[in-house]
Every structure is written in C-alpha cells, then in structure tokens.
CSV table of C-alpha atoms in Angstrom, one decimal:
chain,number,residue,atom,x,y,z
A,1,UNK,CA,388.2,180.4,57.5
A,2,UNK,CA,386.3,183.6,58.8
A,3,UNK,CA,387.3,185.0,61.7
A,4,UNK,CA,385.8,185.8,65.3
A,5,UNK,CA,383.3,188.3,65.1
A,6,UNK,CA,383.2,189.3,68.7
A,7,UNK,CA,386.0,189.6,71.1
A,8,UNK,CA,386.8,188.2,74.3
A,9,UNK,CA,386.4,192.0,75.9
A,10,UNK,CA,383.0,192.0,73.8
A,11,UNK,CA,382.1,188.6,74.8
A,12,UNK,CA,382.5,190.0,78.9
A,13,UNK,CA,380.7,193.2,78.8
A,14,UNK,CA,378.0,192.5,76.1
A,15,UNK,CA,374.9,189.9,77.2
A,16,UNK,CA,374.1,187.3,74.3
A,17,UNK,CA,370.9,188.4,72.7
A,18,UNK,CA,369.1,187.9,69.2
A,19,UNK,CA,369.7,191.5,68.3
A,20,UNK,CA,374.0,191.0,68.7
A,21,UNK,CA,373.3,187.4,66.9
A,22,UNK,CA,372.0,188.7,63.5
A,23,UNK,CA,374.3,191.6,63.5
A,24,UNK,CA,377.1,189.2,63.3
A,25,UNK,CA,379.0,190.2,59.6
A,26,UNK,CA,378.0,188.2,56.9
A,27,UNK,CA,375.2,186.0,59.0
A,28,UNK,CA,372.2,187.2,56.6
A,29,UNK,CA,374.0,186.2,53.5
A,30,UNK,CA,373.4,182.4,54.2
A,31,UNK,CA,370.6,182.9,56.7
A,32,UNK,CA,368.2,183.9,54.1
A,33,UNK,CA,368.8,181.5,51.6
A,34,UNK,CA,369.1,178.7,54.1
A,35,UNK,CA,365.8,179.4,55.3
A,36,UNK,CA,364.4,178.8,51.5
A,37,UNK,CA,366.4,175.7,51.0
A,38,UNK,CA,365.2,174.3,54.6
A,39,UNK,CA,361.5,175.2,54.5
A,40,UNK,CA,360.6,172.3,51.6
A,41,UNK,CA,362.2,170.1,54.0
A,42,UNK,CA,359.0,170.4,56.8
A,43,UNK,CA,356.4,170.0,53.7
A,44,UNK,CA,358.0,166.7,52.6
A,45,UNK,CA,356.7,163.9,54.9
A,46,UNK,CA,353.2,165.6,55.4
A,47,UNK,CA,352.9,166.2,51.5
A,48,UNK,CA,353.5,162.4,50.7
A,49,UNK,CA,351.2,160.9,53.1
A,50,UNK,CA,348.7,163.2,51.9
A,51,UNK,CA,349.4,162.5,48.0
A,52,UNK,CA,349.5,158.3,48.3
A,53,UNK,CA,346.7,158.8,50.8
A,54,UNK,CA,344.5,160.3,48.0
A,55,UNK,CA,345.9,157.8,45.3
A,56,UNK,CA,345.3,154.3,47.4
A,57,UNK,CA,343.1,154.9,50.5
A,58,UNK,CA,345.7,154.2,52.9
A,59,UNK,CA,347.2,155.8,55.5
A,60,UNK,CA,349.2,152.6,56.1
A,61,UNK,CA,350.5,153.0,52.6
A,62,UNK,CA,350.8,156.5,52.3
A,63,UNK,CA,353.0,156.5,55.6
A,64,UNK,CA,355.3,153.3,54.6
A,65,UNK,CA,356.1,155.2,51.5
A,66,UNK,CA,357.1,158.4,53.1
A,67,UNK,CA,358.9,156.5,56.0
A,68,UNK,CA,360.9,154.9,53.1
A,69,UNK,CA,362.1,158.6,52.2
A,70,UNK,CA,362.7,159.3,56.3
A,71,UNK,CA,364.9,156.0,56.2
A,72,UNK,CA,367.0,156.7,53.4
A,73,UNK,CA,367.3,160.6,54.6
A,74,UNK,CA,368.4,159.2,58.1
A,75,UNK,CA,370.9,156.5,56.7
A,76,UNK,CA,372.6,158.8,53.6
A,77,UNK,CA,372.7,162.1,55.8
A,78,UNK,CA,375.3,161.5,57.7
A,79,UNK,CA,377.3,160.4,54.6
A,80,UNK,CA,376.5,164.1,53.1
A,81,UNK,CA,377.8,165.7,56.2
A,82,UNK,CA,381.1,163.9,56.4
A,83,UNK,CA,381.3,165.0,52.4
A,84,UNK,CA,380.2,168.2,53.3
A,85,UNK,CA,383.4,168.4,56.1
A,86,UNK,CA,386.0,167.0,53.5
A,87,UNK,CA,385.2,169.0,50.1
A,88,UNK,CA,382.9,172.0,51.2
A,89,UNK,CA,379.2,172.3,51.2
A,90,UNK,CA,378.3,173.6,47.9
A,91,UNK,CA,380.1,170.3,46.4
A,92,UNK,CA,377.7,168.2,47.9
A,93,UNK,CA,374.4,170.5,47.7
A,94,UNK,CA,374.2,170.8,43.8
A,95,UNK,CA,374.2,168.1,42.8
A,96,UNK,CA,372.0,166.7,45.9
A,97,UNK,CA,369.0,169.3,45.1
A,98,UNK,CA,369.2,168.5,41.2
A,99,UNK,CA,368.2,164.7,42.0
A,100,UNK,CA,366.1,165.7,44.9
A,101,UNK,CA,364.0,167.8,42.3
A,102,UNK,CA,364.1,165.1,39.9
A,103,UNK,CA,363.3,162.2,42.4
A,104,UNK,CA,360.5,164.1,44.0
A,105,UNK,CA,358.5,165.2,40.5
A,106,UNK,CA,359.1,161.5,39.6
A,107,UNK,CA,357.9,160.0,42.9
A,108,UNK,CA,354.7,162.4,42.3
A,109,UNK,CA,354.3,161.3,38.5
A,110,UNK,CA,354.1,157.3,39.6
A,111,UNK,CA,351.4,158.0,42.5
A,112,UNK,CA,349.1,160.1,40.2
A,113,UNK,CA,349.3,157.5,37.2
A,114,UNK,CA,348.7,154.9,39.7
A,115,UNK,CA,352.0,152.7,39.9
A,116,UNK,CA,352.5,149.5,41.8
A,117,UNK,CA,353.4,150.5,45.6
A,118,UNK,CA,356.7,149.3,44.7
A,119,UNK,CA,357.2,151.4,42.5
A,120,UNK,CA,356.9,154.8,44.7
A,121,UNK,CA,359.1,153.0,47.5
A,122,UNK,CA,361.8,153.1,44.3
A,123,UNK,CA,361.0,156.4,43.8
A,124,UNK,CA,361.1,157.4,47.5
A,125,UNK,CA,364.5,156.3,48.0
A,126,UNK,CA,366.6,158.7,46.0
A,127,UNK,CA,364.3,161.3,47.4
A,128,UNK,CA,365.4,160.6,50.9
A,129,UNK,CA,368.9,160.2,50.4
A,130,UNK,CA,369.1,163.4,48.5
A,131,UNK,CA,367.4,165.7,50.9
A,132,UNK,CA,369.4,169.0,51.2
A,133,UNK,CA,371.5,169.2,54.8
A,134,UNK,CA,371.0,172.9,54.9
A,135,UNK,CA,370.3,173.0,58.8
A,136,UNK,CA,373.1,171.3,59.7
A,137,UNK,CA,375.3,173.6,57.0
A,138,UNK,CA,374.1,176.2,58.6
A,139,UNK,CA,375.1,175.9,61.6
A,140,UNK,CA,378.2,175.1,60.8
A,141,UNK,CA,379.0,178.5,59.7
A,142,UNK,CA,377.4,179.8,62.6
A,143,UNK,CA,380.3,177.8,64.3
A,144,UNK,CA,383.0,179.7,61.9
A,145,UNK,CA,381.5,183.1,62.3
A,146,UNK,CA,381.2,182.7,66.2
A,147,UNK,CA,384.1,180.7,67.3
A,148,UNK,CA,384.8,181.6,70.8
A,149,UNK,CA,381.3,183.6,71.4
A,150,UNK,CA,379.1,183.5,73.6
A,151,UNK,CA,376.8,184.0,71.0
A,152,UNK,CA,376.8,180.3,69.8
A,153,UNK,CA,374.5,179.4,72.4
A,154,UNK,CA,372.0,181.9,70.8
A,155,UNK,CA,372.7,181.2,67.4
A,156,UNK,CA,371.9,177.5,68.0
A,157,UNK,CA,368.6,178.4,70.1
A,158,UNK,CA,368.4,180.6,67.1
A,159,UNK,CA,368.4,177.6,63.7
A,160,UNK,CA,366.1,175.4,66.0
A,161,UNK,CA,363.5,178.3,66.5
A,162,UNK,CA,364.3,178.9,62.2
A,163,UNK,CA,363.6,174.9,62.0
A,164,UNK,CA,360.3,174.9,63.7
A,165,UNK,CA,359.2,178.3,61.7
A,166,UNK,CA,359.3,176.3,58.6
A,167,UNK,CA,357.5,173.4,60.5
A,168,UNK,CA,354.7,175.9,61.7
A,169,UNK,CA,354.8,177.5,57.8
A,170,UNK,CA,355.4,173.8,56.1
A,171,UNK,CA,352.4,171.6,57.2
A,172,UNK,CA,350.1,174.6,57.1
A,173,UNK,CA,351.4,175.6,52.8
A,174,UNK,CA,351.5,171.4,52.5
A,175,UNK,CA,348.0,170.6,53.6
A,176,UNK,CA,346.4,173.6,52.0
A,177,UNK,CA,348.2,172.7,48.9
A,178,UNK,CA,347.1,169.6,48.6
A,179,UNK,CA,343.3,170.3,49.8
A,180,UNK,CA,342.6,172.7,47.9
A,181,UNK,CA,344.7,173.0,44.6
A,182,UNK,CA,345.5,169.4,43.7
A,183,UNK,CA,346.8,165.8,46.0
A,184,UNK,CA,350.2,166.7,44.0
A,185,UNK,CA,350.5,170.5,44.7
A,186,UNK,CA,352.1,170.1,48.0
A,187,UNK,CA,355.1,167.6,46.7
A,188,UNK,CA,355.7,170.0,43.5
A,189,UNK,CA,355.9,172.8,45.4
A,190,UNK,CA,358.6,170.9,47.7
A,191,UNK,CA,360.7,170.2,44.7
A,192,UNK,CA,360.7,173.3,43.5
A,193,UNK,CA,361.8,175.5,46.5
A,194,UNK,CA,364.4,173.0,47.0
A,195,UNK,CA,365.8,173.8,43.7
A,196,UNK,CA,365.4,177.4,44.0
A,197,UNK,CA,366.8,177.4,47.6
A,198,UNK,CA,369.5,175.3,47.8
A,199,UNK,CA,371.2,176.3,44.5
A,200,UNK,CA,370.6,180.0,46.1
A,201,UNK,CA,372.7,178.9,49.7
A,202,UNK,CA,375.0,177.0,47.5
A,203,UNK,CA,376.4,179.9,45.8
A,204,UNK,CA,377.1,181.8,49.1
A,205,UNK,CA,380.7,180.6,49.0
A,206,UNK,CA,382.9,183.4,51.2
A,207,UNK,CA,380.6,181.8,54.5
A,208,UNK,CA,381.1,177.9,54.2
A,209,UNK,CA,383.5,176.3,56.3
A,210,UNK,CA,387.2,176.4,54.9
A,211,UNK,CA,388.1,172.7,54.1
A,212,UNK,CA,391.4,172.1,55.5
A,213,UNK,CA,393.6,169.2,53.5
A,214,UNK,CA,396.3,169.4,55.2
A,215,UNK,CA,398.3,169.3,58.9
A,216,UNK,CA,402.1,170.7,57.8
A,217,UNK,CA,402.9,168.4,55.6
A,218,UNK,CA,400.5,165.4,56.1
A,219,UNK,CA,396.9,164.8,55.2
A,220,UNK,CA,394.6,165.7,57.6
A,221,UNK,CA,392.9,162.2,59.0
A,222,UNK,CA,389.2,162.5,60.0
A,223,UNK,CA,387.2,159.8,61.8
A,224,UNK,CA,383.5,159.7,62.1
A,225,UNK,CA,382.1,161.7,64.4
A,226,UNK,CA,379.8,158.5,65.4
A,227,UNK,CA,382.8,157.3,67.4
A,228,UNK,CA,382.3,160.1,70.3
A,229,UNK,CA,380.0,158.0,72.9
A,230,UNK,CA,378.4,161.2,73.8
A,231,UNK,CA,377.0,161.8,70.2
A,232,UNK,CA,375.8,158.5,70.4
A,233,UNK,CA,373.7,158.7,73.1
A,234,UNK,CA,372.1,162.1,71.4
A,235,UNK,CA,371.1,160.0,68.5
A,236,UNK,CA,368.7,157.8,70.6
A,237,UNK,CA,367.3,160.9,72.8
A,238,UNK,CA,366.9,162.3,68.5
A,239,UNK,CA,365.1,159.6,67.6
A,240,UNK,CA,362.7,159.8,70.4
A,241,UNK,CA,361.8,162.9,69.2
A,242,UNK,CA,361.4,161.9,65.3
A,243,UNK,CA,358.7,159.4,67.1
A,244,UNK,CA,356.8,162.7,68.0
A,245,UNK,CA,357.3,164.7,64.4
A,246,UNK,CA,356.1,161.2,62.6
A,247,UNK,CA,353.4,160.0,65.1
A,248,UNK,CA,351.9,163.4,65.3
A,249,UNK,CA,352.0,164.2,61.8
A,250,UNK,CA,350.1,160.7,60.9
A,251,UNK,CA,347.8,160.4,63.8
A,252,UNK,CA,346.9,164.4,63.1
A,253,UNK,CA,345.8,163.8,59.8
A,254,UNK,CA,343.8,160.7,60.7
A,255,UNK,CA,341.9,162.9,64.0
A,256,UNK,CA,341.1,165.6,61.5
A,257,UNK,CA,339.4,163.1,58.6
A,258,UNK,CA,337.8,161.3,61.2
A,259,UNK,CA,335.8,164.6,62.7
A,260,UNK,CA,335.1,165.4,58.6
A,261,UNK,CA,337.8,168.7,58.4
A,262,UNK,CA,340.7,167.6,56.4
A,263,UNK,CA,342.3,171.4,56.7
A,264,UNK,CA,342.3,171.2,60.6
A,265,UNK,CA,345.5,169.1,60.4
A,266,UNK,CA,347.8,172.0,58.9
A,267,UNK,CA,345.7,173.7,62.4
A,268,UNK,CA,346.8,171.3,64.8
A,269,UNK,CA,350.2,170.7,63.6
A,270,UNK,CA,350.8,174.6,63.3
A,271,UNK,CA,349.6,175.0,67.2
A,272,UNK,CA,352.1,172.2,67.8
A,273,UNK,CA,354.9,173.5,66.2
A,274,UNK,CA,354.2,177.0,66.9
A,275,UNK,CA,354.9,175.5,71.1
A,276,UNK,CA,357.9,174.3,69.8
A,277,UNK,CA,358.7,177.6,68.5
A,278,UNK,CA,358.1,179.8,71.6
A,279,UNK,CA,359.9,177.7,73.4
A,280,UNK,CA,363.3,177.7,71.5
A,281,UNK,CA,362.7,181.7,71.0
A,282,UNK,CA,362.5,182.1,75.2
A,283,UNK,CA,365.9,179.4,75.7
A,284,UNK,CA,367.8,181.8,73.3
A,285,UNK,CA,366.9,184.3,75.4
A,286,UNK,CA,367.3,183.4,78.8
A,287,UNK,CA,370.8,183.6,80.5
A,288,UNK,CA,371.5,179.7,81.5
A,289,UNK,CA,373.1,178.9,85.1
A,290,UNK,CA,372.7,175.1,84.4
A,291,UNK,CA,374.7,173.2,81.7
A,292,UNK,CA,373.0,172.1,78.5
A,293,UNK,CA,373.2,168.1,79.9
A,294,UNK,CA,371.0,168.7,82.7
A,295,UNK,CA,368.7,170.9,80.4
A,296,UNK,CA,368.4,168.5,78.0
A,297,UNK,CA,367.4,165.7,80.8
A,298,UNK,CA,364.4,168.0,82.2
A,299,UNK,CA,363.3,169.1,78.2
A,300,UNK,CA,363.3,165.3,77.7
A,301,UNK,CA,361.3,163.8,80.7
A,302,UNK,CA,358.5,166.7,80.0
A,303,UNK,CA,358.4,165.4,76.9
A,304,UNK,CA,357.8,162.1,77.8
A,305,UNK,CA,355.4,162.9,80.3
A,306,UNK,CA,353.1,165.6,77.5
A,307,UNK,CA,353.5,162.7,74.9
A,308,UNK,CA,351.9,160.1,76.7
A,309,UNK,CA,348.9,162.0,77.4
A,310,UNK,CA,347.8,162.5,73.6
A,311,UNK,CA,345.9,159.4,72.8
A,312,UNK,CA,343.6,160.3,75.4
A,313,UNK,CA,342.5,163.2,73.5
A,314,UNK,CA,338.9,163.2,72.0
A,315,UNK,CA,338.8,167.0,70.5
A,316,UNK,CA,340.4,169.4,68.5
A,317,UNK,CA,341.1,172.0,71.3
A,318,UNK,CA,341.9,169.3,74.0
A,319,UNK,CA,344.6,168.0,71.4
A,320,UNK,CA,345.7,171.5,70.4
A,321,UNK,CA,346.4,172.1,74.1
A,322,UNK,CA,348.7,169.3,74.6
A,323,UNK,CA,350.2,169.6,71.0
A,324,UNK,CA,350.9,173.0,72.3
A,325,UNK,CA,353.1,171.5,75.8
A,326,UNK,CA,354.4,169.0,73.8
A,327,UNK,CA,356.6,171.3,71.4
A,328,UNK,CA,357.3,173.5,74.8
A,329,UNK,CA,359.1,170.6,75.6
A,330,UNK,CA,360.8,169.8,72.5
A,331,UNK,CA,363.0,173.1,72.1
A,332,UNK,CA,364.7,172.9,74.9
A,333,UNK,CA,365.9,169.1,74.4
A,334,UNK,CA,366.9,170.1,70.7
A,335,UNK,CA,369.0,173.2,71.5
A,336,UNK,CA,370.8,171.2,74.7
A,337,UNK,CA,371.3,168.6,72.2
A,338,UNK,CA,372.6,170.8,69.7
A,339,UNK,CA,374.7,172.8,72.3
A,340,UNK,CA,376.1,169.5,73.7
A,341,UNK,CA,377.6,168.7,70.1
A,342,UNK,CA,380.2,172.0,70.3
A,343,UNK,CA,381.7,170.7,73.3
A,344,UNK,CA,381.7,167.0,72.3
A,345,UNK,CA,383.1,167.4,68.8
A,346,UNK,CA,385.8,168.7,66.9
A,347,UNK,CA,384.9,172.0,64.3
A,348,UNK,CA,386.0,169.3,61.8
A,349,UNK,CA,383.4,166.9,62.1
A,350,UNK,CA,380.5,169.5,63.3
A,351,UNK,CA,378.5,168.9,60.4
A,352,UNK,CA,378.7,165.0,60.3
A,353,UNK,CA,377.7,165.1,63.5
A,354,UNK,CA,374.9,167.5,63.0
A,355,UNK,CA,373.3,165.4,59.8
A,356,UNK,CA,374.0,162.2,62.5
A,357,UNK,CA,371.2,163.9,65.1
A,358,UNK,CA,369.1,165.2,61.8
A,359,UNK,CA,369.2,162.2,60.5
A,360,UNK,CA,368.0,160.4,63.6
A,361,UNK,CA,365.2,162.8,63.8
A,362,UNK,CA,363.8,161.8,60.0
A,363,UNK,CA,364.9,158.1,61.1
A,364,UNK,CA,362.8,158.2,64.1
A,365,UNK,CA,360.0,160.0,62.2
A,366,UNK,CA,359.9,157.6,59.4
A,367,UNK,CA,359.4,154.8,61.5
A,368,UNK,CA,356.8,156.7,63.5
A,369,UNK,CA,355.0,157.6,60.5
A,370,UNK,CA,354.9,153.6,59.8
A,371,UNK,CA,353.9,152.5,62.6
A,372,UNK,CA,351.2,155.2,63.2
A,373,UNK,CA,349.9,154.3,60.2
A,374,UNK,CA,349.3,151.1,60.7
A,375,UNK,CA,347.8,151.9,64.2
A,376,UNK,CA,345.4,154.3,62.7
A,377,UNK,CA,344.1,151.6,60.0
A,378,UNK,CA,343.9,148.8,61.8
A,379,UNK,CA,343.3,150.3,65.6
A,380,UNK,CA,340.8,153.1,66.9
A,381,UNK,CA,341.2,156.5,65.6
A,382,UNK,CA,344.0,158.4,67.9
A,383,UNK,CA,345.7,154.9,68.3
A,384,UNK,CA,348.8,156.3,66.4
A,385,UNK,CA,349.5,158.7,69.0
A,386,UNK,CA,350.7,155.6,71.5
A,387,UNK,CA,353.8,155.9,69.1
A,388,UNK,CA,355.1,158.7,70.4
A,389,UNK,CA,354.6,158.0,73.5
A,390,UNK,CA,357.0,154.7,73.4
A,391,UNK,CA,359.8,156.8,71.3
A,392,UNK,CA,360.1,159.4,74.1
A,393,UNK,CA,359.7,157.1,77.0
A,394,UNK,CA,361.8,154.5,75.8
A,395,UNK,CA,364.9,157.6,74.6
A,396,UNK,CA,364.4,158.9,78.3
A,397,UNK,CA,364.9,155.6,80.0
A,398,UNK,CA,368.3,155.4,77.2
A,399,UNK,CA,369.4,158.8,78.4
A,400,UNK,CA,368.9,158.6,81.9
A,401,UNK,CA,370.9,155.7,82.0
A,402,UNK,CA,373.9,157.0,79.9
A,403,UNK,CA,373.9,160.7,80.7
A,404,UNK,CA,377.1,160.6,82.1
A,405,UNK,CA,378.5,159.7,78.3
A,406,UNK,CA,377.3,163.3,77.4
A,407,UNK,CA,379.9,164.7,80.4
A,408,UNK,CA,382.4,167.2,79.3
A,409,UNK,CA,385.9,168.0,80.4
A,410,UNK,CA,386.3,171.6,82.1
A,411,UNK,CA,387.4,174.7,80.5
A,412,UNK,CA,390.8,174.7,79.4
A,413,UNK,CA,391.5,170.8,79.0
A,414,UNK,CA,391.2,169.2,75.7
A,415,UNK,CA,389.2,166.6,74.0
A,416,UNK,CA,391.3,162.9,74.7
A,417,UNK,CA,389.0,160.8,72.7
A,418,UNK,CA,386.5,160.1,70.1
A,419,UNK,CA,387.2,161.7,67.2
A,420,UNK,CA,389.9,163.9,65.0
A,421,UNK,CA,392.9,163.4,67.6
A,422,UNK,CA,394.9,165.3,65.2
A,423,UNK,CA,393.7,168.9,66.8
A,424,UNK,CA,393.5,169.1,70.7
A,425,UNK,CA,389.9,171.2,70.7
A,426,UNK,CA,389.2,173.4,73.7
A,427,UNK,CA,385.6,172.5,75.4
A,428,UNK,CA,384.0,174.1,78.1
C-alpha cells in the first residue's frame, strides 16, 4: 500500500488547499485517466432517452429503458465494489468496460433497426450492470495516498467537483451528438471512451489499493459495508438526489421540445450542473468549523426547498436560475456524504461503500427518469419536475429523523460495530 504523503508536522503548519491536493505523488497518474473512464458515465442516461425517444416517440419509453440501465447499475454496483476490495480494481474493470462496450453498441443496434421494446430493456440490463466504478476507484486511492491528511477532505470536495465537470461536459457532448450528427452518435461515443478510458485507469497498477488476504495467519473476513446503519441512512439521502439527476434530465428535455429548441436541454442541464460545480469547488475550499453531519443536513433541506420550486417554472431563464440553486445545494450534501463514509467505514470496505451511495444515485435516477417520463406524457409539460421534488422531500424527512445514525465516535476511539471488526479503525 502507498504511503502517507504528508506528515503530521505538514498536516499542522500547511492549510488544505487544491494546489497541496494535486501535488500529492502519484495523484495525476490515475486522476487523468479516471476522468476519461468517468466522463461516458454522465452521457449515458441522457444519450438513451434521447436515442429511443427518436426511435418510438416516447419519452415514457425512452425513460423506462434507460431507468432499466440506472436499476441494474444501482443493484450490480455495489457487487463490483466489494470485488473491487477483495481482488483489486483492475480485476473487475476489464472485463466490466469490454461488456459495457459491447452491451451499449448492441443496445444502440436494436433501437435503430427498430426491435420490440423488450428487446432494448435486454439489452439495457448488461449495460447497467457493467458500468465502470471509476469514481468510487478513485477515491479510494485518494484514501491510500492521503491516509491521515487533512487533505482528504479536499480531495473528496475535489472527485465530486471532477464528477459534476463531466456532468456539465456530458449532457452538453450527448445532446449535440445526438442533434446534430445522428440519434445514435451520443450512445457510440459513450462506448467508446469507456473502452478507451477504463482500460487506460486499469493499467495504472502502482496506485490501486493493496488487497490484503491475510491477518497473521488467518484470512481476512469482510462484511458488507451495508451493515454500518450510518451508510444506510446515506443511501436514502443518495437516492433523493438521483430523483433530481433523473427528473431533471427527463423533464429538461421535454421543456426544451415543447418551446421548439431541442439543443437548449444540453443549456439547461449544463447551467445546472455547472451550480453544482461551483459549489463543490468553494466547499473544497473553505476551512470547515462544523462537522460534515450537520453540513450535509443544511445542503439537504436547501435542496429540498430549490427542488420544489421547479415545476412552477414557465421559461428557459426562470428554470436556468433555479437549476442553477439547485446544484448549489447538491455539492455540499455529496461531499458531507462522501466525507461521512471515511469515518463510518473501514479502508477495507471504502469502495463497497462508495459504489453503495453511487449506486443509490443511478437507483434514484432511474426511477426518476421513469416516473418523469410518464408525467411528461401523460401530465402537462414541466409535470416531471414534481419528481424531484418528492425524492428530496421525502430523503430529508428520512434523514432528519435518523441523523443521529450518521454520529461518530471522537478522535482516538475505534469503530465497535458495523463492519470489518477484524481492524479497530481510528475515526475522528
């Protein structure tokens, strides 16, 4: 395993920044690749809908078939994480980008010949479950290289700004794809820079997470990181927000048909992200005086409150505007999540328990996107955008009344339950 980069005297006199962070040794050997592998992940969702859209008419279809690929993402992600933990990362992520690529082209052959709706929901499956966990890889070795900095803080305000760059770069390079090359151009393109990009952060072998097999001389025993209660209250507050990724990537495209400018959506969604984006680059930033728990409460009822003003919107700049508050709102309740998963779980289950809260994202997404859907066909235009209203509302009621789950012992104590009992693990 790679050592500390900083040291305890560094960590004292030296204030966390972004320039310290990408100076760490070794960090822009998998940060570069990793942001090729993870940028076809923010052009999938928005790249189907558009594609089955064109080929049936239906935004109800289109958004059942890519909420089939959200589902199966959401339910196999975790699985790839625990994998990930037990045999190393570039075991799992070759042969998980060749079937992606393969899944995807096929998924994109059946819609353009016309196949039964079945059909792509067959095709969609494998494509889900196959979706590269390079986020959740990733900062996992941020975890190695910084164990015991102060730094981790920034590095994980640091991936969620990365994550949101690719969703301000994805639906913009997805919509103009498939608007003005070809329907198909946007799901090809996917496949490909998955290949490219995850075979790329695959071979970076000296950063990955050393895979320990052994405790003296017995086996090392793992349990899911699912069975911390605090992880499992981040999953609902994660699939609130998946409600506002899905509902707002549906009802977005819907708004901009209905007012006749198809390429407005790749706009709007851009503005929105790009909130999301400022937002996580100013919490990497700032020194915090209050704990990631009570961040993440006040992220999540802003959230709420932006989300459930967005079906009231009747124009593109009124819309953008709120877009814009509601990723604000979104970065800080990602990075507190994120932050609260160091101190809740053991270094080795980090990873399952990354691709859990990933995985509720794409879960809450997908069923978003569905629901949306069928709002926006069978409703008034902007009727999708009740959806994420409910997901957050309902997650803030669920974390409001289980914060205390999410509670962490003081410095110098160890964890006494929920997972990997094996290793006491130091939490502040």
């Amino acid at each position: 395993m790679a050592s500390t980069v900083t040291t305890s005297k560094d960590s004292a006199t030296s204030r966390p920044g972004y320039g310290r962070l990408l100076r760490t040794r070794g960090a822009w050997t998998f940060l570069l690749p990793g942001f090729a592998a993870r940028q076809p992940f923010a052009m999938l969702t928005l790249s189907i809908v558009l594609l089955v859209q064109h080929t049936t008419g239906s935004y109800g279809a289109a958004g059942a078939v890519a909420a089939a690929t959200g589902v199966s993402m959401a339910l196999f992600a975790p699985y790839s994480g625990r994998l990930a933990d037990r045999h190393g990362q570039r075991a799992v992520l070759v042969p998980g980008v060749l079937l992606h690529t393969l899944s995807g082209l096929t998924l994109t052959t059946l819609a353009l010949t016309g196949a039964p709706l079945w059909a792509l929901f067959a095709a969609a499956v494998p494509t889900g479950a196959s979706v590269p966990q390079v986020g959740p890889m990733v900062r996992a070795r941020w975890g190695v290289r910084l164990k015991g900095s102060p730094l981790l803080t920034t590095a994980t305000a640091f991936e969620s700004v990365t994550d949101e760059f690719t969703f301000v770069v994805g639906p913009l390079l997805a919509t103009a794809l498939c608007t003005t090359v070809d329907p198909a151009a946007g799901l090809v393109t996917e496949a490909a820079l998955t290949l490219v990009g995850g075979l790329l952060f695959a071979a970076q072998k000296g950063t990955q997470p050393a895979v320990a097999t052994r405790t003296g001389h017995a086996p090392v025993r793992r349990a899911s990181a699912l069975r911390a209660p605090g992880v499992r209250v981040l999953i609902v507050t994660f699939l609130g927000i998946g409600s506002v990724f899905g509902g707002m990537q549906v009802s977005l495209a819907a708004f901009s048909e209905s007012i006749g400018n198809p390429g407005m959506n790749g706009v709007l969604y851009g503005v929105f992200a790009a909130g999301n984006m400022l937002a996580g680059i100013a919490c990497g930033a700032i020194a915090w005086k209050t704990g990631p728990q009570r961040r993440l409460v006040l992220a999540y009822a802003g959230l709420a409150l932006t989300a459930s003003a967005l079906w009231t919107a009747h124009s593109a700049l009124l819309l953008g505007g709120l877009g814009l508050l509601v990723g604000m709102c979104i970065a800080p309740a990602l990075i507190s999540g994120y932050t609260l998963v160091e101190d809740l779980v053991p270094a080795g289950a980090r990873t399952e328990a990354f691709t859990w809260l990933t995985g509720a994202v794409a879960l809450g997404q997908a069923a978003a996107v569905t629901a949306a859907g069928q709002l926006e066909d069978n409703l008034w235009d902007g009727a999708g955008f009740l959806v994420p209203m409910a997901g957050t509302v309902l997650a803030l009621a669920t974390l409001l009344a289980l914060r205390s789950r999410l509670a962490t012992p003081p410095r110098g104590r160890t964890v006494a339950r929920g997972v990997s009992h094996r290793e006491p693990v130091a939490v502040d």
